[in-house]
Amino acid sequence: MSETPDAELMARTARGDEGAFAELVVRHQDILLNFFLRKGVSYSDGQDLVQRTLLRLWRYRERYVPTAKLTTFLFLLAGQVAIDFFRAEGRRQGLEEELERQAEVEATSGTMSTSGETAAACRPAEPDDGSGERVRR
């Protein structure tokens, strides 16, 4: 790895120099991976997020202003990638929880239900006045 400053490598990268970009990747991929691992993601997800961050760096290479350190720009991109990841995970987890709830309702009713039946099964029971008769509203 050369001792070429990051700002110079980014200037070359902005002009489309893939070799300069490859050097930046080698130089910063481990730092980015550690960033994501500290956020609590798995190793394989962390590797994926590093790639997403580096792809964003390539996509936004012309927007980099060398008055700031490259790592500042990289961590800004990495933070955005992490937010996108955790939002998607939250939606996925919410969907899984909803499917589990529907499966429980279907299991307790003993039949597979349609969405209308699932909604009816989730309604609260009619109030009871203690006489065993349901109270009409």
Coordinates of N, CA, C and O in Angstrom, one line a residue:
M1 N 0.9 -1.2 0.0 CA 0.0 0.0 0.0 C 0.9 1.2 0.0 O 1.8 1.3 0.8
S2 N 0.6 2.2 -0.9 CA 1.4 3.4 -1.0 C 1.0 4.4 0.1 O 0.0 4.2 0.8
E3 N 1.8 5.4 0.3 CA 1.6 6.4 1.3 C 0.9 7.6 0.6 O 1.0 8.7 1.1
T4 N 0.3 7.4 -0.5 CA -0.4 8.5 -1.2 C -1.6 9.0 -0.3 O -2.3 8.2 0.2
P5 N -1.7 10.3 0.0 CA -2.8 10.8 0.8 C -4.1 10.4 0.3 O -4.4 10.4 -0.9
D6 N -5.1 10.2 1.2 CA -6.5 9.9 0.8 C -7.1 11.0 -0.1 O -7.8 10.6 -1.1
A7 N -6.8 12.2 0.1 CA -7.3 13.3 -0.7 C -6.9 13.2 -2.1 O -7.7 13.4 -3.1
E8 N -5.6 12.8 -2.3 CA -5.1 12.7 -3.7 C -5.8 11.4 -4.4 O -6.1 11.5 -5.5
L9 N -5.9 10.3 -3.6 CA -6.5 9.1 -4.1 C -8.0 9.4 -4.5 O -8.5 8.9 -5.5
M10 N -8.7 10.2 -3.7 CA -10.1 10.6 -4.0 C -10.1 11.5 -5.2 O -11.1 11.3 -6.0
A11 N -9.2 12.4 -5.4 CA -9.2 13.2 -6.6 C -9.0 12.4 -7.8 O -9.7 12.6 -8.8
R12 N -8.2 11.4 -7.7 CA -8.0 10.5 -8.9 C -9.2 9.6 -9.1 O -9.6 9.3 -10.2
T13 N -9.8 9.2 -8.0 CA -11.0 8.4 -8.0 C -12.2 9.2 -8.7 O -12.9 8.6 -9.5
A14 N -12.3 10.4 -8.3 CA -13.3 11.3 -8.9 C -13.2 11.4 -10.4 O -14.2 11.6 -11.1
R15 N -11.9 11.3 -10.9 CA -11.7 11.3 -12.3 C -11.9 9.9 -13.0 O -11.7 9.7 -14.2
G16 N -12.3 8.9 -12.1 CA -12.6 7.6 -12.7 C -11.4 6.6 -12.6 O -11.5 5.5 -13.2
D17 N -10.4 6.9 -11.8 CA -9.2 6.0 -11.7 C -9.6 4.9 -10.7 O -9.7 5.0 -9.5
E18 N -9.9 3.7 -11.3 CA -10.3 2.5 -10.5 C -9.2 2.0 -9.6 O -9.4 1.5 -8.6
G19 N -7.9 2.2 -10.1 CA -6.8 1.7 -9.3 C -6.7 2.5 -8.0 O -6.4 2.0 -6.9
A20 N -6.9 3.8 -8.1 CA -6.9 4.7 -6.9 C -8.0 4.3 -5.9 O -7.9 4.2 -4.7
F21 N -9.2 4.0 -6.5 CA -10.3 3.6 -5.7 C -10.0 2.2 -5.0 O -10.3 2.1 -3.8
A22 N -9.4 1.3 -5.7 CA -9.0 0.0 -5.2 C -8.1 0.2 -4.0 O -8.2 -0.5 -3.0
E23 N -7.2 1.1 -4.1 CA -6.3 1.4 -3.0 C -7.0 2.0 -1.7 O -6.8 1.6 -0.6
L24 N -8.0 2.8 -2.0 CA -8.8 3.3 -0.9 C -9.6 2.2 -0.2 O -9.8 2.2 1.0
V25 N -10.1 1.3 -1.0 CA -10.9 0.2 -0.5 C -10.0 -0.7 0.4 O -10.4 -1.0 1.6
V26 N -8.8 -1.0 0.0 CA -7.9 -1.8 0.8 C -7.6 -1.1 2.1 O -7.5 -1.6 3.2
R27 N -7.4 0.2 2.0 CA -7.0 1.0 3.1 C -8.1 1.2 4.2 O -7.8 1.2 5.4
H28 N -9.3 1.2 3.8 CA -10.4 1.6 4.7 C -11.4 0.5 5.0 O -12.3 0.7 5.8
Q29 N -11.4 -0.7 4.3 CA -12.4 -1.7 4.5 C -12.5 -2.3 5.9 O -13.5 -2.5 6.4
D30 N -11.3 -2.5 6.5 CA -11.3 -3.0 7.9 C -11.9 -2.0 8.9 O -12.6 -2.4 9.8
I31 N -11.5 -0.8 8.7 CA -12.1 0.3 9.6 C -13.6 0.3 9.5 O -14.3 0.4 10.5
L32 N -14.1 0.2 8.3 CA -15.6 0.2 8.1 C -16.2 -1.0 8.7 O -17.3 -0.9 9.3
L33 N -15.6 -2.2 8.5 CA -16.1 -3.4 9.1 C -16.2 -3.3 10.6 O -17.2 -3.6 11.2
N34 N -15.2 -2.8 11.2 CA -15.2 -2.6 12.7 C -16.3 -1.6 13.1 O -17.0 -1.8 14.1
F35 N -16.5 -0.6 12.3 CA -17.6 0.4 12.6 C -19.0 -0.4 12.6 O -19.8 -0.2 13.5
F36 N -19.2 -1.2 11.6 CA -20.5 -1.9 11.6 C -20.6 -3.0 12.6 O -21.7 -3.2 13.2
L37 N -19.5 -3.7 12.9 CA -19.5 -4.7 14.0 C -19.9 -4.0 15.3 O -20.6 -4.6 16.2
R38 N -19.3 -2.9 15.6 CA -19.6 -2.2 16.8 C -21.1 -1.7 16.9 O -21.6 -1.5 18.0
K39 N -21.8 -1.7 15.8 CA -23.2 -1.3 15.7 C -24.0 -2.6 16.0 O -25.2 -2.5 16.1
G40 N -23.4 -3.7 16.1 CA -24.1 -5.0 16.5 C -24.6 -5.8 15.4 O -25.4 -6.7 15.6
V41 N -24.1 -5.6 14.2 CA -24.5 -6.5 13.1 C -23.6 -7.7 13.0 O -22.5 -7.7 13.6
S42 N -24.0 -8.7 12.4 CA -23.2 -9.9 12.2 C -22.0 -9.7 11.3 O -22.0 -8.7 10.6
Y43 N -21.1 -10.6 11.3 CA -19.9 -10.4 10.5 C -20.3 -10.4 9.0 O -19.8 -9.5 8.3
S44 N -21.1 -11.3 8.6 CA -21.5 -11.3 7.1 C -22.3 -10.1 6.8 O -22.1 -9.5 5.7
D45 N -23.2 -9.6 7.6 CA -23.9 -8.4 7.4 C -23.0 -7.2 7.3 O -23.1 -6.3 6.5
G46 N -22.0 -7.2 8.2 CA -21.0 -6.2 8.2 C -20.2 -6.1 6.9 O -20.0 -5.0 6.4
Q47 N -19.8 -7.2 6.4 CA -19.1 -7.3 5.1 C -20.0 -6.7 4.0 O -19.6 -5.9 3.2
D48 N -21.3 -7.1 4.0 CA -22.2 -6.6 3.0 C -22.4 -5.0 3.2 O -22.4 -4.3 2.2
L49 N -22.4 -4.5 4.4 CA -22.6 -3.1 4.6 C -21.3 -2.3 4.2 O -21.4 -1.2 3.7
V50 N -20.2 -2.9 4.4 CA -18.9 -2.3 3.9 C -19.0 -2.2 2.4 O -18.7 -1.1 1.8
Q51 N -19.4 -3.2 1.7 CA -19.5 -3.1 0.2 C -20.5 -2.0 -0.2 O -20.3 -1.3 -1.1
R52 N -21.7 -2.0 0.5 CA -22.7 -0.9 0.2 C -22.1 0.4 0.4 O -22.3 1.4 -0.4
T53 N -21.3 0.6 1.5 CA -20.7 1.9 1.8 C -19.7 2.3 0.7 O -19.6 3.4 0.2
L54 N -18.9 1.3 0.3 CA -17.9 1.6 -0.7 C -18.5 1.8 -2.1 O -18.0 2.7 -2.9
L55 N -19.6 1.2 -2.4 CA -20.3 1.5 -3.6 C -20.9 2.9 -3.6 O -20.9 3.6 -4.6
R56 N -21.3 3.3 -2.4 CA -21.8 4.7 -2.3 C -20.6 5.7 -2.5 O -20.8 6.7 -3.1
L57 N -19.5 5.3 -1.9 CA -18.3 6.2 -2.1 C -18.0 6.4 -3.6 O -17.8 7.5 -4.0
W58 N -18.1 5.3 -4.3 CA -17.8 5.3 -5.8 C -18.9 6.2 -6.4 O -18.6 7.1 -7.3
R59 N -20.2 6.0 -6.1 CA -21.3 6.7 -6.7 C -21.2 8.2 -6.4 O -21.5 9.0 -7.2
Y60 N -20.7 8.6 -5.2 CA -20.7 10.0 -4.8 C -19.2 10.5 -4.8 O -19.0 11.6 -4.2
R61 N -18.4 9.9 -5.5 CA -17.0 10.3 -5.5 C -16.7 11.7 -6.0 O -15.8 12.4 -5.5
E62 N -17.6 12.2 -6.8 CA -17.4 13.6 -7.3 C -17.9 14.6 -6.3 O -17.6 15.8 -6.4
R63 N -18.6 14.2 -5.3 CA -19.1 15.1 -4.2 C -18.2 15.3 -3.1 O -18.4 16.2 -2.3
Y64 N -17.2 14.5 -3.0 CA -16.2 14.7 -1.9 C -15.5 16.0 -2.0 O -14.9 16.3 -3.1
V65 N -15.4 16.7 -0.9 CA -14.7 18.0 -0.9 C -13.5 17.8 0.0 O -13.6 17.4 1.2
P66 N -12.3 17.9 -0.5 CA -11.1 17.6 0.3 C -10.8 18.5 1.5 O -9.8 18.3 2.1
T67 N -11.7 19.4 1.9 CA -11.4 20.2 3.1 C -11.7 19.3 4.3 O -11.2 19.6 5.4
A68 N -12.5 18.3 4.2 CA -12.7 17.3 5.3 C -11.9 16.0 5.0 O -11.6 15.7 3.9
K69 N -11.6 15.3 6.1 CA -10.9 14.1 6.0 C -11.8 13.1 5.2 O -13.0 13.1 5.4
L70 N -11.2 12.2 4.5 CA -11.9 11.2 3.8 C -12.7 10.3 4.8 O -13.8 9.9 4.5
T71 N -12.1 10.0 5.9 CA -12.8 9.2 6.9 C -14.1 9.8 7.4 O -15.0 9.1 7.7
T72 N -14.1 11.1 7.5 CA -15.3 11.8 7.8 C -16.4 11.6 6.8 O -17.6 11.2 7.2
F73 N -16.1 11.7 5.5 CA -17.0 11.4 4.5 C -17.4 9.9 4.5 O -18.6 9.6 4.3
L74 N -16.5 9.0 4.7 CA -16.8 7.6 4.7 C -17.7 7.2 5.8 O -18.7 6.5 5.7
F75 N -17.5 7.8 7.0 CA -18.3 7.5 8.2 C -19.7 8.1 8.0 O -20.7 7.5 8.5
L76 N -19.8 9.2 7.3 CA -21.1 9.8 7.0 C -21.9 8.8 6.1 O -23.1 8.4 6.4
L77 N -21.2 8.3 5.1 CA -21.9 7.3 4.2 C -22.2 6.0 5.0 O -23.3 5.5 4.8
A78 N -21.3 5.5 5.8 CA -21.5 4.3 6.6 C -22.7 4.5 7.5 O -23.4 3.5 7.7
G79 N -22.8 5.6 8.1 CA -23.9 5.9 9.0 C -25.2 5.8 8.3 O -26.2 5.2 8.8
Q80 N -25.3 6.4 7.1 CA -26.5 6.3 6.3 C -26.8 4.9 5.9 O -28.0 4.5 5.9
V81 N -25.8 4.1 5.5 CA -26.0 2.7 5.2 C -26.5 1.9 6.4 O -27.4 1.1 6.3
A82 N -26.0 2.2 7.6 CA -26.4 1.5 8.8 C -27.9 1.9 9.1 O -28.7 1.0 9.4
I83 N -28.3 3.1 8.9 CA -29.6 3.5 9.2 C -30.6 2.8 8.2 O -31.6 2.2 8.6
D84 N -30.2 2.7 6.9 CA -31.0 2.0 5.9 C -31.1 0.5 6.3 O -32.2 -0.1 6.2
F85 N -30.0 -0.1 6.8 CA -30.0 -1.5 7.2 C -31.0 -1.7 8.3 O -31.8 -2.6 8.3
F86 N -30.9 -0.9 9.4 CA -31.7 -1.1 10.6 C -33.1 -0.8 10.3 O -34.0 -1.5 10.9
R87 N -33.4 0.1 9.5 CA -34.8 0.4 9.1 C -35.4 -0.9 8.4 O -36.5 -1.3 8.7
A88 N -34.6 -1.4 7.4 CA -35.1 -2.6 6.7 C -35.2 -3.8 7.7 O -36.2 -4.6 7.5
E89 N -34.3 -3.9 8.6 CA -34.4 -5.0 9.6 C -35.6 -4.9 10.4 O -36.3 -5.8 10.8
G90 N -36.0 -3.6 10.8 CA -37.1 -3.4 11.6 C -38.4 -3.8 10.9 O -39.3 -4.4 11.5
R91 N -38.5 -3.4 9.6 CA -39.7 -3.8 8.8 C -39.7 -5.3 8.7 O -40.8 -5.9 8.8
R92 N -38.6 -5.9 8.4 CA -38.6 -7.4 8.3 C -39.0 -8.1 9.6 O -39.8 -9.0 9.6
Q93 N -38.5 -7.6 10.7 CA -38.8 -8.2 12.0 C -40.3 -8.0 12.3 O -41.0 -8.8 12.8
G94 N -40.8 -6.8 12.0 CA -42.2 -6.5 12.2 C -43.1 -7.4 11.4 O -44.1 -7.9 11.9
L95 N -42.7 -7.7 10.2 CA -43.5 -8.6 9.3 C -43.4 -10.0 9.9 O -44.5 -10.7 9.9
E96 N -42.3 -10.4 10.3 CA -42.1 -11.8 10.9 C -43.0 -11.9 12.1 O -43.7 -12.9 12.3
E97 N -43.1 -10.9 13.0 CA -43.9 -10.9 14.2 C -45.4 -11.0 13.8 O -46.1 -11.7 14.4
E98 N -45.8 -10.2 12.8 CA -47.2 -10.3 12.4 C -47.5 -11.6 11.8 O -48.6 -12.2 12.1
L99 N -46.7 -12.2 11.0 CA -46.9 -13.6 10.5 C -47.0 -14.6 11.6 O -47.9 -15.5 11.6
E100 N -46.2 -14.5 12.7 CA -46.2 -15.4 13.8 C -47.6 -15.2 14.6 O -48.2 -16.2 14.9
R101 N -48.0 -14.0 14.7 CA -49.3 -13.7 15.4 C -50.5 -14.4 14.6 O -51.4 -15.0 15.1
Q102 N -50.4 -14.2 13.3 CA -51.5 -14.8 12.4 C -51.4 -16.3 12.5 O -52.5 -16.9 12.6
A103 N -50.2 -16.9 12.6 CA -50.1 -18.3 12.7 C -50.7 -18.8 14.0 O -51.3 -19.9 14.0
E104 N -50.4 -18.1 15.1 CA -51.0 -18.4 16.4 C -52.5 -18.4 16.3 O -53.2 -19.3 16.9
V105 N -53.1 -17.4 15.8 CA -54.5 -17.3 15.7 C -55.1 -18.4 14.9 O -56.1 -19.1 15.3
E106 N -54.4 -18.8 13.8 CA -54.9 -19.9 12.9 C -54.8 -21.2 13.7 O -55.6 -22.1 13.6
A107 N -53.7 -21.3 14.4 CA -53.5 -22.6 15.2 C -54.5 -22.8 16.3 O -55.0 -23.9 16.5
T108 N -54.9 -21.7 17.0 CA -55.9 -21.8 18.0 C -57.3 -22.0 17.5 O -58.1 -22.6 18.1
S109 N -57.5 -21.5 16.3 CA -58.9 -21.7 15.7 C -59.0 -23.1 15.0 O -60.1 -23.6 14.7
G110 N -57.8 -23.7 14.7 CA -57.8 -25.1 14.2 C -58.0 -25.1 12.7 O -58.0 -26.1 12.1
T111 N -58.1 -24.0 12.0 CA -58.3 -23.9 10.6 C -57.4 -22.8 10.0 O -57.1 -21.9 10.7
M112 N -57.2 -22.9 8.8 CA -56.5 -21.8 8.1 C -57.5 -20.8 7.8 O -58.6 -21.1 7.3
S113 N -57.3 -19.6 8.1 CA -58.3 -18.5 7.9 C -57.9 -17.6 6.8 O -56.7 -17.5 6.5
T114 N -58.9 -16.9 6.3 CA -58.6 -15.9 5.3 C -58.4 -14.6 6.1 O -58.6 -14.6 7.3
S115 N -58.0 -13.5 5.4 CA -57.6 -12.3 6.2 C -58.8 -11.8 6.9 O -58.7 -11.2 8.0
G116 N -60.0 -11.9 6.4 CA -61.2 -11.4 7.1 C -61.5 -12.2 8.3 O -61.9 -11.7 9.4
E117 N -61.3 -13.5 8.3 CA -61.5 -14.3 9.5 C -60.4 -14.0 10.5 O -60.7 -14.0 11.7
T118 N -59.2 -13.7 10.1 CA -58.1 -13.4 11.0 C -58.5 -12.1 11.7 O -58.3 -12.0 12.9
A119 N -59.0 -11.1 11.0 CA -59.4 -9.9 11.6 C -60.5 -10.1 12.6 O -60.5 -9.5 13.7
A120 N -61.5 -11.0 12.3 CA -62.6 -11.2 13.2 C -62.1 -12.0 14.4 O -62.6 -11.7 15.6
A121 N -61.1 -12.9 14.3 CA -60.6 -13.6 15.4 C -59.8 -12.7 16.4 O -59.7 -13.0 17.5
C122 N -59.3 -11.6 15.9 CA -58.5 -10.6 16.7 C -59.4 -9.6 17.4 O -58.9 -8.9 18.2
R123 N -60.7 -9.6 17.1 CA -61.6 -8.7 17.8 C -61.8 -9.1 19.2 O -61.9 -10.3 19.5
P124 N -62.0 -8.1 20.2 CA -62.3 -8.5 21.5 C -63.6 -9.2 21.7 O -64.5 -8.9 20.9
A125 N -63.7 -10.1 22.7 CA -65.0 -10.8 22.9 C -66.0 -9.8 23.4 O -65.7 -8.7 23.9
E126 N -67.3 -10.2 23.1 CA -68.4 -9.3 23.6 C -68.4 -9.3 25.1 O -68.0 -10.3 25.8
P127 N -68.8 -8.2 25.7 CA -68.8 -8.1 27.2 C -69.8 -9.1 27.8 O -70.8 -9.5 27.2
D128 N -69.5 -9.6 29.0 CA -70.3 -10.5 29.7 C -70.8 -9.9 31.0 O -70.0 -9.3 31.7
D129 N -72.1 -10.0 31.3 CA -72.7 -9.3 32.5 C -72.6 -10.3 33.7 O -73.2 -10.0 34.7
G130 N -72.0 -11.4 33.5 CA -71.9 -12.4 34.6 C -73.0 -13.5 34.6 O -72.9 -14.4 35.3
S131 N -74.0 -13.3 33.8 CA -75.1 -14.3 33.8 C -74.8 -15.4 32.8 O -75.6 -16.3 32.6
G132 N -73.7 -15.3 32.1 CA -73.4 -16.3 31.0 C -73.9 -15.9 29.7 O -73.6 -16.5 28.7
E133 N -74.7 -14.8 29.7 CA -75.3 -14.3 28.4 C -74.4 -13.2 28.0 O -73.9 -12.4 28.8
R134 N -74.2 -13.1 26.7 CA -73.4 -12.0 26.1 C -74.3 -10.7 26.1 O -75.5 -10.8 25.9
V135 N -73.7 -9.6 26.5 CA -74.4 -8.4 26.5 C -74.3 -7.7 25.1 O -73.2 -7.6 24.6
R136 N -75.4 -7.3 24.6 CA -75.4 -6.6 23.3 C -75.1 -5.2 23.5 O -75.6 -4.6 24.4
R137 N -74.4 -4.6 22.6 CA -74.1 -3.2 22.7 C -75.2 -2.4 22.0 O -75.8 -2.7 21.0

